[in-house]
GROMACS .gro file of C-alpha atoms in nm:
model
  354
    1GLU     CA    1   0.000   0.000   0.000
    2PHE     CA    2   0.123   0.349  -0.090
    3ASP     CA    3   0.031   0.670   0.088
    4PRO     CA    4   0.124   1.013  -0.044
    5ASN     CA    5   0.130   1.149   0.311
    6PRO     CA    6   0.202   0.860   0.551
    7THR     CA    7   0.243   1.082   0.857
    8SER     CA    8  -0.098   1.249   0.819
    9THR     CA    9  -0.322   1.172   1.114
   10THR     CA   10  -0.631   1.263   0.911
   11LYS     CA   11  -0.823   0.950   0.808
   12HIS     CA   12  -0.860   0.889   0.436
   13PRO     CA   13  -0.983   0.595   0.226
   14VAL     CA   14  -0.744   0.340   0.090
   15ALA     CA   15  -0.730   0.332  -0.290
   16PRO     CA   16  -0.966   0.085  -0.467
   17PHE     CA   17  -0.686  -0.151  -0.572
   18GLU     CA   18  -0.550  -0.147  -0.216
   19LEU     CA   19  -0.897  -0.226  -0.086
   20ALA     CA   20  -0.914  -0.517  -0.330
   21SER     CA   21  -0.584  -0.648  -0.192
   22ARG     CA   22  -0.698  -0.609   0.168
   23LEU     CA   23  -1.011  -0.809   0.090
   24SER     CA   24  -0.831  -1.077  -0.105
   25TYR     CA   25  -0.556  -1.144   0.146
   26PHE     CA   26  -0.811  -1.136   0.427
   27LEU     CA   27  -1.059  -1.387   0.280
   28TRP     CA   28  -0.852  -1.578   0.023
   29SER     CA   29  -0.491  -1.557   0.148
   30SER     CA   30  -0.393  -1.466  -0.207
   31ALA     CA   31  -0.390  -1.188  -0.466
   32PRO     CA   32  -0.714  -1.043  -0.609
   33ASP     CA   33  -0.880  -1.218  -0.902
   34ASP     CA   34  -0.998  -1.048  -1.221
   35ALA     CA   35  -1.342  -0.968  -1.081
   36LEU     CA   36  -1.190  -0.787  -0.784
   37LEU     CA   37  -0.948  -0.598  -1.004
   38ASP     CA   38  -1.229  -0.496  -1.241
   39ALA     CA   39  -1.435  -0.367  -0.946
   40ALA     CA   40  -1.133  -0.170  -0.830
   41ALA     CA   41  -1.070  -0.030  -1.178
   42ASP     CA   42  -1.422   0.107  -1.219
   43ASN     CA   43  -1.438   0.225  -0.855
   44SER     CA   44  -1.750   0.016  -0.785
   45LEU     CA   45  -1.567  -0.171  -0.507
   46ILE     CA   46  -1.585   0.132  -0.279
   47GLN     CA   47  -1.969   0.117  -0.282
   48ASP     CA   48  -2.133  -0.056   0.014
   49ALA     CA   49  -2.358  -0.276  -0.197
   50LYS     CA   50  -2.068  -0.392  -0.414
   51LEU     CA   51  -1.856  -0.466  -0.106
   52ARG     CA   52  -2.132  -0.679   0.046
   53ALA     CA   53  -2.181  -0.871  -0.277
   54THR     CA   54  -1.807  -0.919  -0.312
   55VAL     CA   55  -1.774  -1.064   0.038
   56GLU     CA   56  -2.060  -1.305  -0.037
   57ARG     CA   57  -1.891  -1.413  -0.361
   58MET     CA   58  -1.554  -1.461  -0.194
   59LEU     CA   59  -1.689  -1.666   0.095
   60ALA     CA   60  -1.886  -1.882  -0.149
   61ASP     CA   61  -1.567  -2.000  -0.320
   62PRO     CA   62  -1.496  -2.331  -0.142
   63VAL     CA   63  -1.128  -2.355  -0.233
   64LYS     CA   64  -1.015  -1.997  -0.180
   65SER     CA   65  -1.224  -1.931   0.132
   66GLY     CA   66  -1.094  -2.262   0.262
   67ARG     CA   67  -0.754  -2.096   0.286
   68PHE     CA   68  -0.904  -1.834   0.515
   69VAL     CA   69  -1.053  -2.105   0.736
   70GLU     CA   70  -0.727  -2.299   0.757
   71ASN     CA   71  -0.518  -1.990   0.830
   72PHE     CA   72  -0.755  -1.815   1.069
   73VAL     CA   73  -0.875  -2.125   1.256
   74GLY     CA   74  -0.527  -2.271   1.242
   75GLN     CA   75  -0.385  -1.968   1.422
   76TRP     CA   76  -0.671  -1.856   1.646
   77LEU     CA   77  -0.821  -2.189   1.751
   78GLY     CA   78  -0.497  -2.387   1.743
   79ALA     CA   79  -0.591  -2.636   1.471
   80ARG     CA   80  -0.251  -2.618   1.303
   81LYS     CA   81  -0.084  -2.737   1.624
   82LEU     CA   82  -0.268  -3.070   1.628
   83PRO     CA   83  -0.047  -3.262   1.382
   84GLU     CA   84   0.252  -3.198   1.610
   85HIS     CA   85   0.069  -3.255   1.939
   86PRO     CA   86   0.293  -3.479   2.154
   87ALA     CA   87   0.032  -3.716   2.296
   88ASP     CA   88   0.196  -4.015   2.466
   89ASP     CA   89   0.102  -4.311   2.246
   90LYS     CA   90   0.175  -4.554   2.532
   91LEU     CA   91  -0.085  -4.388   2.751
   92PHE     CA   92  -0.313  -4.313   2.456
   93PRO     CA   93  -0.256  -4.590   2.198
   94GLN     CA   94  -0.542  -4.460   1.984
   95TRP     CA   95  -0.348  -4.140   1.910
   96SER     CA   96  -0.190  -4.135   1.566
   97SER     CA   97  -0.103  -3.892   1.289
   98GLN     CA   98  -0.418  -4.005   1.110
   99LEU     CA   99  -0.637  -3.923   1.412
  100ALA     CA  100  -0.464  -3.587   1.457
  101SER     CA  101  -0.530  -3.506   1.092
  102SER     CA  102  -0.896  -3.604   1.124
  103LEU     CA  103  -0.946  -3.393   1.438
  104THR     CA  104  -0.783  -3.099   1.262
  105GLN     CA  105  -1.022  -3.133   0.971
  106GLU     CA  106  -1.318  -3.153   1.207
  107MET     CA  107  -1.219  -2.818   1.361
  108TYR     CA  108  -1.211  -2.661   1.014
  109LEU     CA  109  -1.547  -2.811   0.918
  110TYR     CA  110  -1.707  -2.706   1.244
  111PHE     CA  111  -1.597  -2.343   1.198
  112THR     CA  112  -1.704  -2.348   0.832
  113GLU     CA  113  -2.054  -2.450   0.940
  114PHE     CA  114  -2.079  -2.117   1.124
  115LEU     CA  115  -1.898  -1.913   0.861
  116LYS     CA  116  -2.111  -2.018   0.565
  117GLY     CA  117  -2.434  -2.126   0.732
  118ASP     CA  118  -2.702  -1.936   0.920
  119ARG     CA  119  -2.618  -2.055   1.270
  120PRO     CA  120  -2.578  -1.762   1.511
  121TRP     CA  121  -2.232  -1.725   1.659
  122VAL     CA  122  -2.371  -1.761   2.012
  123ASP     CA  123  -2.433  -2.130   1.931
  124PHE     CA  124  -2.063  -2.195   1.867
  125MET     CA  125  -2.019  -2.341   2.215
  126THR     CA  126  -2.352  -2.525   2.234
  127ALA     CA  127  -2.435  -2.666   1.889
  128ASP     CA  128  -2.476  -3.042   1.915
  129ILE     CA  129  -2.303  -3.127   1.589
  130ASN     CA  130  -1.984  -3.306   1.495
  131PHE     CA  131  -1.808  -3.385   1.171
  132VAL     CA  132  -1.697  -3.745   1.191
  133ASP     CA  133  -1.493  -3.984   0.981
  134ALA     CA  134  -1.391  -4.336   1.082
  135ASN     CA  135  -1.102  -4.212   1.300
  136VAL     CA  136  -1.309  -3.955   1.488
  137ALA     CA  137  -1.607  -4.192   1.525
  138LYS     CA  138  -1.385  -4.445   1.703
  139LEU     CA  139  -1.251  -4.181   1.942
  140TYR     CA  140  -1.599  -4.051   2.019
  141GLY     CA  141  -1.747  -4.396   2.055
  142VAL     CA  142  -2.017  -4.343   1.793
  143PRO     CA  143  -2.110  -4.559   1.493
  144ALA     CA  144  -1.896  -4.486   1.189
  145SER     CA  145  -2.073  -4.391   0.870
  146THR     CA  146  -2.062  -4.633   0.582
  147THR     CA  147  -1.994  -4.336   0.354
  148PRO     CA  148  -1.623  -4.251   0.319
  149GLY     CA  149  -1.499  -3.916   0.444
  150PHE     CA  150  -1.660  -3.680   0.693
  151GLN     CA  151  -2.027  -3.681   0.779
  152GLN     CA  152  -2.215  -3.428   0.990
  153MET     CA  153  -2.371  -3.599   1.289
  154GLU     CA  154  -2.599  -3.495   1.572
  155ILE     CA  155  -2.597  -3.744   1.858
  156LYS     CA  156  -2.779  -3.646   2.177
  157THR     CA  157  -2.633  -3.922   2.396
  158ASP     CA  158  -2.258  -3.871   2.351
  159LYS     CA  159  -2.203  -3.604   2.624
  160ARG     CA  160  -2.034  -3.387   2.361
  161VAL     CA  161  -2.154  -3.044   2.246
  162GLY     CA  162  -2.008  -2.731   2.089
  163PHE     CA  163  -1.654  -2.629   2.013
  164ALA     CA  164  -1.519  -2.725   2.356
  165GLY     CA  165  -1.642  -3.078   2.293
  166LEU     CA  166  -1.428  -3.121   1.982
  167GLY     CA  167  -1.150  -3.372   2.030
  168GLY     CA  168  -0.909  -3.139   1.855
  169PHE     CA  169  -0.961  -2.860   2.106
  170LEU     CA  170  -0.947  -3.100   2.401
  171ALA     CA  171  -0.621  -3.254   2.278
  172VAL     CA  172  -0.436  -2.937   2.184
  173THR     CA  173  -0.511  -2.784   2.525
  174SER     CA  174  -0.373  -3.086   2.709
  175LEU     CA  175  -0.024  -3.205   2.794
  176GLY     CA  176   0.121  -3.510   2.629
  177ASP     CA  177   0.052  -3.739   2.924
  178ARG     CA  178  -0.252  -3.585   3.095
  179THR     CA  179  -0.519  -3.321   3.088
  180SER     CA  180  -0.443  -2.974   3.219
  181PRO     CA  181  -0.748  -2.785   3.350
  182THR     CA  182  -0.524  -2.481   3.384
  183LEU     CA  183  -0.421  -2.488   3.016
  184ARG     CA  184  -0.778  -2.548   2.899
  185GLY     CA  185  -0.926  -2.276   3.117
  186ARG     CA  186  -0.654  -2.026   3.038
  187TRP     CA  187  -0.693  -2.099   2.666
  188ILE     CA  188  -1.068  -2.030   2.679
  189LEU     CA  189  -1.014  -1.711   2.875
  190ARG     CA  190  -0.755  -1.582   2.628
  191ASN     CA  191  -0.889  -1.704   2.295
  192LEU     CA  192  -1.268  -1.706   2.335
  193LEU     CA  193  -1.313  -1.425   2.587
  194CYS     CA  194  -1.008  -1.212   2.495
  195SER     CA  195  -0.909  -1.173   2.860
  196ASN     CA  196  -0.544  -1.207   2.949
  197PRO     CA  197  -0.471  -1.313   3.306
  198PRO     CA  198  -0.144  -1.188   3.451
  199ASP     CA  199   0.162  -1.407   3.427
  200PRO     CA  200   0.246  -1.606   3.741
  201PRO     CA  201   0.492  -1.451   3.987
  202ALA     CA  202   0.855  -1.525   3.906
  203ASP     CA  203   0.906  -1.730   4.221
  204VAL     CA  204   0.605  -1.958   4.169
  205VAL     CA  205   0.672  -2.321   4.072
  206ALA     CA  206   0.413  -2.375   3.798
  207ASP     CA  207   0.493  -2.744   3.749
  208LEU     CA  208   0.261  -2.934   3.983
  209ALA     CA  209   0.488  -3.238   3.994
  210ALA     CA  210   0.786  -3.019   4.084
  211SER     CA  211   0.580  -2.887   4.374
  212GLY     CA  212   0.548  -3.237   4.514
  213LEU     CA  213   0.196  -3.293   4.375
  214ASP     CA  214   0.086  -3.579   4.148
  215PRO     CA  215  -0.154  -3.451   3.880
  216THR     CA  216  -0.152  -3.780   3.688
  217LYS     CA  217  -0.388  -3.946   3.937
  218ASN     CA  218  -0.645  -3.681   4.029
  219VAL     CA  219  -0.560  -3.339   3.891
  220ARG     CA  220  -0.845  -3.167   4.078
  221VAL     CA  221  -0.688  -3.262   4.411
  222ALA     CA  222  -0.346  -3.145   4.294
  223LEU     CA  223  -0.483  -2.810   4.178
  224GLU     CA  224  -0.671  -2.758   4.504
  225GLU     CA  225  -0.344  -2.796   4.690
  226HIS     CA  226  -0.170  -2.563   4.445
  227ARG     CA  227  -0.435  -2.293   4.493
  228LYS     CA  228  -0.381  -2.293   4.868
  229LYS     CA  229  -0.080  -2.072   4.799
  230PRO     CA  230  -0.202  -1.711   4.801
  231SER     CA  231   0.025  -1.617   4.513
  232CYS     CA  232  -0.139  -1.886   4.298
  233ALA     CA  233  -0.502  -1.862   4.404
  234ALA     CA  234  -0.595  -1.527   4.248
  235CYS     CA  235  -0.507  -1.619   3.892
  236HIS     CA  236  -0.601  -1.987   3.901
  237SER     CA  237  -0.947  -1.908   4.034
  238ALA     CA  238  -1.013  -1.716   3.710
  239PHE     CA  239  -0.954  -2.009   3.475
  240ASP     CA  240  -0.913  -2.342   3.658
  241PRO     CA  241  -1.292  -2.383   3.707
  242MET     CA  242  -1.348  -2.376   3.331
  243GLY     CA  243  -1.086  -2.642   3.279
  244LEU     CA  244  -1.211  -2.859   3.565
  245SER     CA  245  -1.558  -2.868   3.409
  246LEU     CA  246  -1.399  -3.048   3.110
  247GLU     CA  247  -1.227  -3.321   3.310
  248GLN     CA  248  -1.466  -3.586   3.180
  249PHE     CA  249  -1.263  -3.569   2.857
  250ASP     CA  250  -0.912  -3.707   2.863
  251ALA     CA  251  -0.596  -3.568   2.703
  252ILE     CA  252  -0.695  -3.674   2.350
  253GLY     CA  253  -1.064  -3.588   2.385
  254SER     CA  254  -1.212  -3.925   2.472
  255PHE     CA  255  -1.498  -3.931   2.726
  256ARG     CA  256  -1.427  -4.085   3.068
  257THR     CA  257  -1.590  -4.099   3.410
  258THR     CA  258  -1.296  -4.190   3.637
  259TYR     CA  259  -0.931  -4.099   3.686
  260VAL     CA  260  -0.652  -4.354   3.661
  261ASP     CA  261  -0.663  -4.397   4.040
  262GLY     CA  262  -1.027  -4.508   4.015
  263THR     CA  263  -1.182  -4.197   4.170
  264THR     CA  264  -1.496  -4.061   4.006
  265ILE     CA  265  -1.439  -3.739   3.813
  266ASP     CA  266  -1.610  -3.436   3.960
  267ALA     CA  267  -1.687  -3.191   3.677
  268SER     CA  268  -1.855  -2.929   3.897
  269ALA     CA  269  -1.713  -2.578   3.911
  270GLU     CA  270  -1.782  -2.225   4.030
  271LEU     CA  271  -1.668  -1.907   3.857
  272ALA     CA  272  -1.735  -1.558   3.994
  273GLY     CA  273  -2.014  -1.695   4.212
  274VAL     CA  274  -2.180  -1.890   3.928
  275LYS     CA  275  -2.197  -2.267   3.975
  276PHE     CA  276  -2.196  -2.497   3.673
  277SER     CA  277  -2.100  -2.851   3.585
  278GLY     CA  278  -1.955  -3.034   3.290
  279LEU     CA  279  -1.923  -2.937   2.927
  280ASP     CA  280  -2.287  -2.826   2.903
  281GLY     CA  281  -2.245  -2.592   3.198
  282LEU     CA  282  -1.924  -2.443   3.065
  283ALA     CA  283  -2.074  -2.390   2.719
  284ASP     CA  284  -2.365  -2.201   2.875
  285VAL     CA  285  -2.139  -1.980   3.089
  286VAL     CA  286  -1.909  -1.887   2.800
  287SER     CA  287  -2.195  -1.827   2.556
  288LYS     CA  288  -2.366  -1.584   2.794
  289ASN     CA  289  -2.047  -1.385   2.856
  290ALA     CA  290  -2.064  -1.051   2.672
  291LYS     CA  291  -1.697  -1.084   2.579
  292PHE     CA  292  -1.765  -1.400   2.378
  293SER     CA  293  -1.918  -1.211   2.083
  294GLU     CA  294  -1.675  -0.922   2.117
  295CYS     CA  295  -1.375  -1.155   2.109
  296VAL     CA  296  -1.447  -1.313   1.772
  297SER     CA  297  -1.488  -0.963   1.629
  298ASP     CA  298  -1.152  -0.858   1.773
  299MET     CA  299  -0.979  -1.170   1.641
  300LEU     CA  300  -1.119  -1.123   1.290
  301PHE     CA  301  -1.017  -0.757   1.296
  302LYS     CA  302  -0.658  -0.838   1.392
  303TYR     CA  303  -0.633  -1.116   1.135
  304GLY     CA  304  -0.795  -0.914   0.857
  305LEU     CA  305  -0.574  -0.608   0.900
  306GLY     CA  306  -0.263  -0.782   1.026
  307ARG     CA  307  -0.220  -0.559   1.327
  308THR     CA  308  -0.320  -0.525   1.690
  309ILE     CA  309  -0.613  -0.315   1.808
  310ASP     CA  310  -0.543   0.044   1.903
  311GLU     CA  311  -0.796   0.085   2.182
  312PRO     CA  312  -0.849   0.465   2.166
  313THR     CA  313  -0.899   0.480   1.789
  314ASP     CA  314  -1.025   0.132   1.691
  315ARG     CA  315  -1.257   0.044   1.977
  316PRO     CA  316  -1.532   0.296   1.891
  317TYR     CA  317  -1.554   0.146   1.541
  318LEU     CA  318  -1.550  -0.209   1.674
  319ASN     CA  319  -1.834  -0.115   1.908
  320GLN     CA  320  -2.027   0.009   1.605
  321VAL     CA  321  -1.958  -0.321   1.430
  322GLN     CA  322  -2.092  -0.510   1.732
  323THR     CA  323  -2.408  -0.300   1.745
  324ALA     CA  324  -2.478  -0.340   1.373
  325TRP     CA  325  -2.405  -0.712   1.388
  326LYS     CA  326  -2.641  -0.777   1.679
  327LYS     CA  327  -2.923  -0.581   1.515
  328GLY     CA  328  -2.918  -0.817   1.220
  329ALA     CA  329  -2.859  -1.190   1.198
  330PRO     CA  330  -2.559  -1.252   1.427
  331THR     CA  331  -2.385  -1.495   1.195
  332LEU     CA  332  -2.013  -1.504   1.124
  333ARG     CA  333  -2.078  -1.417   0.762
  334ASN     CA  334  -2.259  -1.099   0.864
  335LEU     CA  335  -1.981  -1.014   1.108
  336VAL     CA  336  -1.725  -1.033   0.827
  337GLN     CA  337  -1.950  -0.805   0.622
  338SER     CA  338  -1.974  -0.554   0.908
  339LEU     CA  339  -1.597  -0.552   0.960
  340VAL     CA  340  -1.522  -0.500   0.591
  341LEU     CA  341  -1.772  -0.213   0.571
  342ALA     CA  342  -1.628  -0.041   0.880
  343GLU     CA  343  -1.397   0.257   0.839
  344THR     CA  344  -1.117   0.069   1.013
  345PHE     CA  345  -1.100  -0.165   0.711
  346ARG     CA  346  -1.162   0.091   0.435
  347TYR     CA  347  -0.967   0.387   0.572
  348ARG     CA  348  -0.629   0.454   0.723
  349HIS     CA  349  -0.431   0.731   0.884
  350GLY     CA  350  -0.065   0.781   0.955
  351SER     CA  351   0.112   0.830   1.285
  352ALA     CA  352   0.252   1.166   1.378
  353ALA     CA  353   0.631   1.170   1.384
  354ASN     CA  354   0.790   1.155   1.727
   0.00000   0.00000   0.00000
């Protein structure tokens, strides 16, 4: 992008061809096609109606928009980390590169269902759907389809709902040899609610085993002991409950009812005075949090423009995007439309020299 006056702090629109590039690298991870270049050449791309139609066309392309899904979901939701996830195959003999690949694909398909369909974003944590091939069906303990490849399934008896019930999420937020309620809860807080807890004090021993605790038998007991330290309690109380509610799923996402020591898993939790239990309870708590809808907007903004949010200047526009989005159908597709139409995507300004 070229700017004749890059230090000007007065906002001004990006040129049509630059807007075409912003759109194309945002939604296709590649250069503009002929249709985008033609719309830039005749200046129609700067019109609201043309922008909306262009976003619809771009998202409808299964191959090119698939790049957006793989890059955005791969980075934000951690899908690209799954193929290298170091699950201990002695403890979890079902884990394999094939299963990791299948769970990665399920994460992409699940997100695509919300991006291209009419499901409201608020259902992302509660929708009772999965995309299952033979590998995933075996892990989930459900009948495999006789049709090759992935099939969308809705099974009411499998204890598994929403994004947090996906085996891919449950695996990538675990350690190689066990679950980690702290990792899972902290991940949800950071990535789905855009809240960053402070780093632990420098003198705190974060490794439970190094503190003389054994998290491989009953991690809830180990964490309760860990939180007895005042320097640990404040932060852990903000995210451990979310992770503990998911303890009925092991380190590769398989459902279980007991720990290796035979004790029954307690999936109850309390967060900021609100009591909940299990995956269903967590999904409800996260979905009702106002930051849940704001966070996906923030993440799309940062990905689409390739920069962090400047709170004083960007937040008012992002608030407008949220308001417009909630007035209409609160789907991901409409959120992308609202972000592209916002001045933060179509305009720019320079920074005053120091």
